[in-house]
mmCIF file of C-alpha atoms and ligand atoms in Angstrom:
data_model
loop_
_atom_site.group_PDB
_atom_site.id
_atom_site.type_symbol
_atom_site.label_atom_id
_atom_site.label_comp_id
_atom_site.label_asym_id
_atom_site.label_seq_id
_atom_site.Cartn_x
_atom_site.Cartn_y
_atom_site.Cartn_z
ATOM 1 C CA MET E 1 0.137 0.000 0.151
ATOM 2 C CA THR E 2 1.118 3.338 -0.798
ATOM 3 C CA ALA E 3 0.695 6.130 1.529
ATOM 4 C CA THR E 4 -2.406 8.241 1.439
ATOM 5 C CA PRO E 5 -3.371 12.132 2.756
ATOM 6 C CA GLN E 6 -5.323 9.765 5.536
ATOM 7 C CA THR E 7 -1.871 8.139 6.094
ATOM 8 C CA LEU E 8 -0.730 8.823 9.909
ATOM 9 C CA LEU E 9 1.773 6.531 10.161
ATOM 10 C CA ASP E 10 4.088 5.360 7.109
ATOM 11 C CA VAL E 11 6.503 2.440 7.955
ATOM 12 C CA GLN E 12 8.608 1.323 5.093
ATOM 13 C CA SER E 13 11.618 -1.325 4.762
ATOM 14 C CA LEU E 14 11.768 -1.826 8.367
ATOM 15 C CA GLN E 15 14.584 -4.189 9.666
ATOM 16 C CA VAL E 16 15.824 -4.629 13.249
ATOM 17 C CA ALA E 17 19.315 -6.873 13.570
ATOM 18 C CA PHE E 18 20.903 -8.628 16.447
ATOM 19 C CA PRO E 19 24.715 -9.511 16.436
ATOM 20 C CA GLY E 20 25.097 -13.181 15.948
ATOM 21 C CA ALA E 21 27.662 -15.526 16.370
ATOM 22 C CA GLY E 22 27.170 -15.632 12.614
ATOM 23 C CA GLY E 23 26.798 -11.983 11.956
ATOM 24 C CA ASP E 24 23.298 -9.996 11.829
ATOM 25 C CA VAL E 25 20.332 -11.672 12.227
ATOM 26 C CA TYR E 26 17.447 -9.991 11.498
ATOM 27 C CA ALA E 27 13.719 -10.063 13.891
ATOM 28 C CA VAL E 28 12.139 -7.825 11.936
ATOM 29 C CA ASP E 29 12.764 -7.987 8.039
ATOM 30 C CA GLY E 30 11.820 -5.424 5.521
ATOM 31 C CA VAL E 31 7.955 -4.992 7.367
ATOM 32 C CA SER E 32 6.153 -2.006 5.480
ATOM 33 C CA PHE E 33 2.750 -0.969 6.073
ATOM 34 C CA GLN E 34 0.645 2.257 7.001
ATOM 35 C CA VAL E 35 -1.889 3.012 9.514
ATOM 36 C CA ALA E 36 -4.342 5.855 8.731
ATOM 37 C CA ASN E 37 -5.929 8.577 10.884
ATOM 38 C CA GLY E 38 -8.868 6.723 13.111
ATOM 39 C CA GLU E 39 -8.403 3.517 12.139
ATOM 40 C CA THR E 40 -7.516 0.045 14.041
ATOM 41 C CA VAL E 41 -5.039 -2.349 12.708
ATOM 42 C CA CYS E 42 -4.357 -5.415 14.306
ATOM 43 C CA LEU E 43 -0.258 -6.643 13.885
ATOM 44 C CA VAL E 44 -0.819 -10.711 14.410
ATOM 45 C CA GLY E 45 1.320 -13.614 15.145
ATOM 46 C CA GLU E 46 2.988 -16.071 17.766
ATOM 47 C CA SER E 47 5.174 -15.190 20.053
ATOM 48 C CA GLY E 48 8.791 -14.052 18.537
ATOM 49 C CA CYS E 49 7.564 -12.997 14.885
ATOM 50 C CA GLY E 50 8.541 -9.921 15.078
ATOM 51 C CA LYS E 51 5.388 -8.099 16.282
ATOM 52 C CA SER E 52 6.747 -6.424 19.743
ATOM 53 C CA LEU E 53 9.527 -5.061 18.168
ATOM 54 C CA THR E 54 8.118 -3.766 15.500
ATOM 55 C CA ALA E 55 6.194 -1.480 17.676
ATOM 56 C CA LEU E 56 9.149 -0.523 19.990
ATOM 57 C CA ALA E 57 11.070 0.115 16.952
ATOM 58 C CA LEU E 58 8.426 3.428 15.716
ATOM 59 C CA LEU E 59 8.887 4.675 18.973
ATOM 60 C CA ARG E 60 12.753 4.290 18.994
ATOM 61 C CA LEU E 61 12.830 1.605 21.919
ATOM 62 C CA VAL E 62 14.166 -1.194 20.631
ATOM 63 C CA PRO E 63 16.586 -2.596 23.744
ATOM 64 C CA PRO E 64 20.068 -2.799 22.957
ATOM 65 C CA PRO E 65 22.137 -4.723 21.710
ATOM 66 C CA GLY E 66 19.396 -4.709 18.929
ATOM 67 C CA ARG E 67 19.236 -1.439 16.266
ATOM 68 C CA ILE E 68 17.150 -0.454 13.454
ATOM 69 C CA THR E 69 19.001 -0.833 9.973
ATOM 70 C CA GLY E 70 19.142 -0.891 6.287
ATOM 71 C CA PRO E 71 16.847 1.335 4.450
ATOM 72 C CA ALA E 72 14.344 1.975 6.834
ATOM 73 C CA HIS E 73 11.810 5.110 6.960
ATOM 74 C CA ILE E 74 9.198 5.290 9.874
ATOM 75 C CA VAL E 75 7.248 8.755 9.031
ATOM 76 C CA PHE E 76 4.721 10.090 11.525
ATOM 77 C CA ASP E 77 1.929 12.822 10.566
ATOM 78 C CA GLY E 78 4.704 14.148 8.079
ATOM 79 C CA ARG E 79 8.045 13.760 10.907
ATOM 80 C CA ASP E 80 10.662 11.513 10.270
ATOM 81 C CA ILE E 81 10.802 9.281 13.047
ATOM 82 C CA LEU E 82 14.751 8.123 12.549
ATOM 83 C CA SER E 83 16.427 11.661 11.775
ATOM 84 C CA LEU E 84 14.447 13.177 14.703
ATOM 85 C CA ASP E 85 16.936 14.551 17.863
ATOM 86 C CA GLU E 86 16.369 13.152 20.987
ATOM 87 C CA ARG E 87 14.607 16.074 22.330
ATOM 88 C CA ALA E 88 11.818 15.951 20.002
ATOM 89 C CA LEU E 89 11.459 11.906 19.775
ATOM 90 C CA ARG E 90 10.702 12.792 23.356
ATOM 91 C CA SER E 91 7.735 15.331 22.908
ATOM 92 C CA ILE E 92 6.219 12.774 20.253
ATOM 93 C CA ARG E 93 6.498 10.317 22.765
ATOM 94 C CA GLY E 94 3.227 10.012 25.259
ATOM 95 C CA ARG E 95 1.979 12.836 23.559
ATOM 96 C CA GLU E 96 1.195 12.228 20.303
ATOM 97 C CA MET E 97 2.243 8.658 19.722
ATOM 98 C CA ALA E 98 2.057 6.212 23.441
ATOM 99 C CA MET E 99 2.375 2.838 24.069
ATOM 100 C CA ILE E 100 -0.143 0.599 26.259
ATOM 101 C CA PHE E 101 2.341 -2.362 27.574
ATOM 102 C CA GLN E 102 1.029 -6.397 28.270
ATOM 103 C CA GLU E 103 2.124 -6.280 31.876
ATOM 104 C CA PRO E 104 1.279 -3.089 34.278
ATOM 105 C CA THR E 105 2.827 -4.547 37.282
ATOM 106 C CA THR E 106 6.351 -4.158 35.768
ATOM 107 C CA ALA E 107 5.240 -0.827 33.543
ATOM 108 C CA LEU E 108 4.327 0.936 36.324
ATOM 109 C CA ASN E 109 6.557 2.808 39.158
ATOM 110 C CA PRO E 110 5.743 0.927 42.430
ATOM 111 C CA VAL E 111 6.773 3.657 44.493
ATOM 112 C CA LEU E 112 4.830 6.294 43.420
ATOM 113 C CA THR E 113 0.343 6.508 43.118
ATOM 114 C CA VAL E 114 -1.018 6.317 40.126
ATOM 115 C CA GLY E 115 -2.405 9.426 40.266
ATOM 116 C CA ASP E 116 1.518 10.739 40.138
ATOM 117 C CA GLN E 117 2.655 8.673 37.597
ATOM 118 C CA ILE E 118 -0.083 10.277 35.516
ATOM 119 C CA ALA E 119 -0.260 13.896 36.038
ATOM 120 C CA GLU E 120 3.624 13.207 35.777
ATOM 121 C CA VAL E 121 3.180 12.567 32.060
ATOM 122 C CA VAL E 122 0.744 15.271 31.859
ATOM 123 C CA ARG E 123 3.663 17.661 33.548
ATOM 124 C CA VAL E 124 6.556 16.545 31.159
ATOM 125 C CA HIS E 125 4.419 17.315 28.227
ATOM 126 C CA THR E 126 2.811 20.744 28.937
ATOM 127 C CA THR E 127 3.141 23.985 31.282
ATOM 128 C CA CYS E 128 -0.390 22.647 33.695
ATOM 129 C CA SER E 129 0.423 23.234 36.798
ATOM 130 C CA ALA E 130 0.727 20.352 39.865
ATOM 131 C CA ARG E 131 -2.857 20.941 40.786
ATOM 132 C CA GLU E 132 -4.114 20.746 37.155
ATOM 133 C CA ALA E 133 -2.233 17.882 35.961
ATOM 134 C CA TRP E 134 -3.582 16.560 39.152
ATOM 135 C CA ASP E 135 -6.930 16.938 38.394
ATOM 136 C CA GLN E 136 -6.435 15.909 34.683
ATOM 137 C CA ALA E 137 -4.757 12.651 36.111
ATOM 138 C CA VAL E 138 -8.383 11.811 38.365
ATOM 139 C CA ALA E 139 -10.561 12.795 35.344
ATOM 140 C CA MET E 140 -8.929 10.432 33.189
ATOM 141 C CA LEU E 141 -9.101 7.505 35.614
ATOM 142 C CA ALA E 142 -12.850 8.385 36.153
ATOM 143 C CA ARG E 143 -12.727 8.218 32.229
ATOM 144 C CA VAL E 144 -11.543 4.850 31.825
ATOM 145 C CA GLY E 145 -14.238 3.410 34.247
ATOM 146 C CA ILE E 146 -12.639 3.563 37.331
ATOM 147 C CA ALA E 147 -14.822 4.393 40.267
ATOM 148 C CA ASP E 148 -14.012 6.462 42.908
ATOM 149 C CA ALA E 149 -11.611 8.105 40.994
ATOM 150 C CA PRO E 150 -10.315 10.847 43.381
ATOM 151 C CA ALA E 151 -9.427 8.013 46.160
ATOM 152 C CA ARG E 152 -7.829 5.647 43.695
ATOM 153 C CA ALA E 153 -5.737 8.102 42.484
ATOM 154 C CA THR E 154 -3.828 8.113 45.911
ATOM 155 C CA GLN E 155 -3.145 4.344 46.160
ATOM 156 C CA TYR E 156 -0.405 2.383 44.496
ATOM 157 C CA PRO E 157 -0.214 0.428 41.904
ATOM 158 C CA HIS E 158 0.023 -2.734 44.229
ATOM 159 C CA GLU E 159 -3.122 -1.706 46.063
ATOM 160 C CA LEU E 160 -4.848 -1.730 42.652
ATOM 161 C CA SER E 161 -6.381 -5.495 40.790
ATOM 162 C CA GLY E 162 -4.908 -6.256 37.754
ATOM 163 C CA GLY E 163 -7.747 -5.168 35.328
ATOM 164 C CA MET E 164 -7.409 -1.772 37.418
ATOM 165 C CA ARG E 165 -3.542 -1.184 36.592
ATOM 166 C CA GLN E 166 -4.175 -1.915 33.033
ATOM 167 C CA ARG E 167 -7.074 0.751 32.786
ATOM 168 C CA VAL E 168 -4.350 3.241 34.967
ATOM 169 C CA MET E 169 -2.159 1.956 32.107
ATOM 170 C CA ILE E 170 -4.382 2.857 29.389
ATOM 171 C CA ALA E 171 -5.332 5.950 31.111
ATOM 172 C CA MET E 172 -1.676 7.046 31.150
ATOM 173 C CA ALA E 173 -1.236 6.241 27.604
ATOM 174 C CA LEU E 174 -4.597 8.699 26.707
ATOM 175 C CA VAL E 175 -4.112 11.383 29.010
ATOM 176 C CA LEU E 176 -2.746 13.994 26.582
ATOM 177 C CA SER E 177 -5.024 12.272 23.587
ATOM 178 C CA PRO E 178 -2.200 11.052 21.673
ATOM 179 C CA ARG E 179 -2.845 10.136 17.497
ATOM 180 C CA LEU E 180 -2.133 6.963 17.660
ATOM 181 C CA VAL E 181 -1.838 4.612 20.522
ATOM 182 C CA ILE E 182 0.289 1.095 20.430
ATOM 183 C CA ALA E 183 -1.394 -1.281 22.496
ATOM 184 C CA ASP E 184 1.164 -4.358 23.218
ATOM 185 C CA GLU E 185 -1.011 -7.973 24.267
ATOM 186 C CA PRO E 186 -2.804 -5.292 26.292
ATOM 187 C CA THR E 187 -5.376 -8.001 27.808
ATOM 188 C CA THR E 188 -3.178 -11.131 27.273
ATOM 189 C CA ALA E 189 -2.675 -10.949 31.360
ATOM 190 C CA LEU E 190 -6.004 -10.628 32.195
ATOM 191 C CA ASP E 191 -9.523 -13.051 33.384
ATOM 192 C CA VAL E 192 -11.946 -13.289 30.181
ATOM 193 C CA THR E 193 -14.459 -10.900 31.658
ATOM 194 C CA ILE E 194 -11.681 -7.855 32.394
ATOM 195 C CA GLN E 195 -10.102 -8.649 29.059
ATOM 196 C CA ALA E 196 -13.914 -8.061 27.337
ATOM 197 C CA GLN E 197 -13.984 -4.589 29.679
ATOM 198 C CA ILE E 198 -10.562 -3.224 28.642
ATOM 199 C CA LEU E 199 -11.044 -4.099 24.634
ATOM 200 C CA GLU E 200 -14.783 -2.255 25.114
ATOM 201 C CA LEU E 201 -13.126 0.652 26.819
ATOM 202 C CA LEU E 202 -10.041 0.410 23.930
ATOM 203 C CA ARG E 203 -13.031 0.486 21.084
ATOM 204 C CA ASP E 204 -15.016 3.099 22.490
ATOM 205 C CA LEU E 205 -12.165 5.478 23.240
ATOM 206 C CA ARG E 206 -11.324 4.816 20.345
ATOM 207 C CA THR E 207 -14.977 6.084 18.434
ATOM 208 C CA ARG E 208 -14.831 9.402 20.928
ATOM 209 C CA THR E 209 -11.420 10.098 20.142
ATOM 210 C CA GLY E 210 -11.245 9.715 16.745
ATOM 211 C CA MET E 211 -7.284 8.331 17.920
ATOM 212 C CA ALA E 212 -5.586 5.097 15.461
ATOM 213 C CA LEU E 213 -5.070 2.178 17.004
ATOM 214 C CA LEU E 214 -2.076 -0.018 16.228
ATOM 215 C CA LEU E 215 -2.946 -3.724 18.413
ATOM 216 C CA ILE E 216 -0.551 -6.249 18.908
ATOM 217 C CA THR E 217 -1.993 -9.784 19.815
ATOM 218 C CA HIS E 218 -1.908 -13.355 18.917
ATOM 219 C CA ASP E 219 -5.301 -13.579 19.423
ATOM 220 C CA LEU E 220 -7.149 -13.811 16.395
ATOM 221 C CA GLY E 221 -10.325 -13.577 18.943
ATOM 222 C CA VAL E 222 -9.292 -9.939 19.595
ATOM 223 C CA VAL E 223 -8.558 -9.478 15.520
ATOM 224 C CA ALA E 224 -12.228 -10.218 15.222
ATOM 225 C CA GLU E 225 -13.819 -7.850 17.637
ATOM 226 C CA MET E 226 -11.123 -5.124 17.083
ATOM 227 C CA ALA E 227 -9.421 -4.840 13.397
ATOM 228 C CA SER E 228 -10.513 -3.107 10.233
ATOM 229 C CA ARG E 229 -7.507 -4.115 9.178
ATOM 230 C CA VAL E 230 -4.613 -7.221 9.806
ATOM 231 C CA ILE E 231 -1.317 -7.677 9.444
ATOM 232 C CA VAL E 232 -0.153 -11.394 10.170
ATOM 233 C CA MET E 233 3.603 -11.630 10.741
ATOM 234 C CA TYR E 234 5.932 -14.315 10.451
ATOM 235 C CA ALA E 235 9.754 -14.878 11.692
ATOM 236 C CA GLY E 236 10.020 -10.658 11.268
ATOM 237 C CA ARG E 237 8.144 -10.556 7.945
ATOM 238 C CA VAL E 238 4.628 -9.711 6.884
ATOM 239 C CA VAL E 239 3.299 -12.599 5.370
ATOM 240 C CA GLU E 240 -0.342 -11.621 4.956
ATOM 241 C CA GLU E 241 -2.487 -8.232 5.415
ATOM 242 C CA ALA E 242 -5.869 -8.095 4.294
ATOM 243 C CA PRO E 243 -9.032 -6.324 5.905
ATOM 244 C CA VAL E 244 -10.527 -7.868 8.496
ATOM 245 C CA GLU E 245 -13.567 -9.247 6.658
ATOM 246 C CA ALA E 246 -11.280 -11.041 3.691
ATOM 247 C CA LEU E 247 -8.930 -12.185 6.238
ATOM 248 C CA PHE E 248 -11.771 -14.250 7.704
ATOM 249 C CA ALA E 249 -13.511 -14.806 4.804
ATOM 250 C CA THR E 250 -10.152 -15.863 2.246
ATOM 251 C CA PRO E 251 -7.438 -16.136 4.869
ATOM 252 C CA SER E 252 -4.825 -16.725 1.515
ATOM 253 C CA HIS E 253 -1.706 -17.812 3.503
ATOM 254 C CA PRO E 254 -0.870 -21.144 4.941
ATOM 255 C CA TYR E 255 -0.086 -19.761 8.289
ATOM 256 C CA THR E 256 -2.923 -17.605 8.567
ATOM 257 C CA GLN E 257 -5.321 -20.620 7.779
ATOM 258 C CA GLY E 258 -3.351 -22.120 10.726
ATOM 259 C CA LEU E 259 -4.070 -19.313 12.898
ATOM 260 C CA LEU E 260 -7.656 -19.470 12.201
ATOM 261 C CA SER E 261 -8.101 -23.254 12.498
ATOM 262 C CA ALA E 262 -6.361 -22.835 15.746
ATOM 263 C CA MET E 263 -9.100 -20.406 16.967
ATOM 264 C CA PRO E 264 -12.004 -21.718 18.807
ATOM 265 C CA ARG E 265 -15.605 -20.616 17.732
ATOM 266 C CA LEU E 266 -19.281 -19.773 19.436
ATOM 267 C CA GLY E 267 -21.450 -22.346 18.402
ATOM 268 C CA ASP E 268 -19.113 -24.615 16.912
ATOM 269 C CA GLU E 269 -18.401 -26.402 20.004
ATOM 270 C CA GLN E 270 -17.858 -29.498 17.943
ATOM 271 C CA ALA E 271 -15.173 -28.760 15.128
ATOM 272 C CA ARG E 272 -11.955 -29.691 15.833
ATOM 273 C CA LEU E 273 -9.120 -27.373 16.708
ATOM 274 C CA THR E 274 -6.122 -27.850 14.801
ATOM 275 C CA THR E 275 -2.627 -27.064 15.608
ATOM 276 C CA ILE E 276 -0.101 -25.264 13.603
ATOM 277 C CA ARG E 277 3.169 -28.281 13.524
ATOM 278 C CA GLY E 278 6.308 -27.185 14.822
ATOM 279 C CA SER E 279 7.400 -23.524 16.184
ATOM 280 C CA VAL E 280 9.014 -20.365 15.114
ATOM 281 C CA PRO E 281 12.441 -21.150 14.225
ATOM 282 C CA PRO E 282 15.178 -19.295 16.088
ATOM 283 C CA LEU E 283 16.660 -16.561 14.328
ATOM 284 C CA GLY E 284 19.969 -17.261 12.227
ATOM 285 C CA ALA E 285 18.379 -20.287 11.906
ATOM 286 C CA LEU E 286 15.683 -20.221 9.378
ATOM 287 C CA PRO E 287 14.845 -22.166 5.899
ATOM 288 C CA SER E 288 16.032 -21.519 2.910
ATOM 289 C CA GLY E 289 13.298 -20.019 0.496
ATOM 290 C CA CYS E 290 10.149 -20.021 2.666
ATOM 291 C CA ALA E 291 10.687 -19.267 6.643
ATOM 292 C CA PHE E 292 7.384 -21.321 6.910
ATOM 293 C CA ARG E 293 8.330 -24.205 4.858
ATOM 294 C CA ASP E 294 9.151 -26.514 7.736
ATOM 295 C CA ARG E 295 5.773 -25.951 8.907
ATOM 296 C CA CYS E 296 3.568 -25.791 5.777
ATOM 297 C CA PRO E 297 1.418 -28.581 4.606
ATOM 298 C CA TYR E 298 1.436 -27.572 1.103
ATOM 299 C CA ALA E 299 5.027 -26.609 0.361
ATOM 300 C CA VAL E 300 6.652 -27.530 -3.461
ATOM 301 C CA ASP E 301 10.334 -28.119 -4.052
ATOM 302 C CA ARG E 302 10.338 -24.351 -5.134
ATOM 303 C CA CYS E 303 9.479 -23.331 -1.521
ATOM 304 C CA ALA E 304 12.865 -24.735 -0.890
ATOM 305 C CA VAL E 305 15.050 -22.347 -3.379
ATOM 306 C CA GLU E 306 13.243 -19.042 -3.843
ATOM 307 C CA GLU E 307 11.690 -16.497 -1.145
ATOM 308 C CA PRO E 308 8.566 -15.819 -1.612
ATOM 309 C CA ARG E 309 7.375 -12.034 -2.141
ATOM 310 C CA LEU E 310 3.960 -10.334 -1.043
ATOM 311 C CA GLN E 311 1.480 -10.917 -3.767
ATOM 312 C CA SER E 312 -1.549 -9.206 -4.351
ATOM 313 C CA VAL E 313 -4.991 -11.625 -3.680
ATOM 314 C CA GLY E 314 -7.342 -8.854 -3.486
ATOM 315 C CA ALA E 315 -8.446 -5.095 -3.031
ATOM 316 C CA SER E 316 -5.878 -4.412 -0.681
ATOM 317 C CA HIS E 317 -4.884 -7.833 0.129
ATOM 318 C CA GLN E 318 -1.785 -9.447 0.032
ATOM 319 C CA ALA E 319 0.178 -12.505 0.884
ATOM 320 C CA ARG E 320 3.574 -13.672 0.653
ATOM 321 C CA CYS E 321 3.336 -17.321 -0.649
ATOM 322 C CA HIS E 322 4.138 -19.000 -4.344
ATOM 323 C CA LEU E 323 0.620 -20.970 -4.131
ATOM 324 C CA VAL E 324 -1.380 -18.058 -3.461
ATOM 325 C CA GLN E 325 -3.081 -17.731 -6.443
ATOM 326 C CA GLU E 326 -3.958 -21.430 -6.497
ATOM 327 C CA PRO E 327 -7.123 -22.341 -5.265
ATOM 328 C CA ALA E 328 -7.751 -25.475 -4.003
ATOM 329 C CA ARG E 329 -5.441 -24.004 -1.520
ATOM 330 C CA ARG E 330 -8.383 -21.845 -0.334
ATOM 331 C CA VAL E 331 -9.701 -23.059 3.118
ATOM 332 C CA ALA E 332 -13.621 -22.437 4.020
ATOM 333 C CA PRO E 333 -14.504 -19.037 6.022
ATOM 334 C CA ALA E 334 -13.599 -19.116 9.310
ATOM 335 C CA GLY E 335 -15.998 -17.209 11.560
ATOM 336 C CA ALA E 336 -17.091 -13.962 10.611
ATOM 337 C CA PRO E 337 -15.465 -10.282 12.563
ATOM 338 C CA ARG E 338 -17.889 -8.039 14.496
ATOM 339 C CA SER E 339 -18.902 -5.768 12.296
HETATM 340 FE FE1 SF4 X 1 4.462 -22.848 2.054
HETATM 341 FE FE2 SF4 X 1 5.647 -22.494 -0.114
HETATM 342 FE FE3 SF4 X 1 3.580 -20.860 0.771
HETATM 343 FE FE4 SF4 X 1 5.692 -20.847 1.748
HETATM 344 S S1 SF4 X 1 5.723 -20.705 -0.449
HETATM 345 S S2 SF4 X 1 3.799 -20.810 2.526
HETATM 346 S S3 SF4 X 1 6.197 -22.966 1.842
HETATM 347 S S4 SF4 X 1 3.529 -23.164 -0.043
#
């Protein structure tokens, strides 16, 4: 896809390299995608597929010794993230592009009250007084559904439940009304009921504020609930990208098909769930040709010698597979996403 006037984030040829015994290994390798204003894009894949590193790279937060390399370009709202100085980058982080992490227990400061932590974000980025920042923090806690927000604001993270801590993280990310929120598995550590509430909260806040949401998840149930567009990653590469309805109706990469076959569906309790055989190969030990070859039920000789490229399979729908045009490999629709 090419950038349009609606494009808020444009990522091209992103590579994240780590030093390995035999030279650099690429945890993210040539990833390109866009996020439009107000859009919800889901980045999907198993652990180790590079989705979290992709998200960290957008804010230049790749942990060393990893580094962004190659001809990568990340443009956010017209600014080239990779060439900004630290000061300019700090003013974007939190204020215009904010991140919600998977595990609030480690992301929150245990020795500061949650109100102070949210107020601190406001004070760093604005000229608000301490009183005004505190009032904004309390108002934001109420907005994310925390009852008795003035009292909760004075509590420490360990005094709150897991669901409430995640709401605090969301409040902290949204208090300055960023244009893009990156949420990395924001509900994975929560039980199913709280998970549904947090997703509903994110959906509601997105509708009310018009923010764009880049949601990183391994859970296709979450994708069906939330996404307008889906990017599937495997071994550091994008293997399929599609509008959510197209992805569920005509998944075109064998990896996406495998993920969908492994997804439990309401009302179809008798259906046998299948899993994708094997696991994501370690960095530096990818098979030749197609990185999914060792796990693919359709692999042919060509897959061992030639790396597939992304090919169009429909409107705004691409997949990285040599056999993508062969209708015999199409699977039955796998459950409709929520509209
Ligand atoms: Fe499977 Fe070959 Fe397609 Fe890779 S290119 S997903 S091995 S059929």
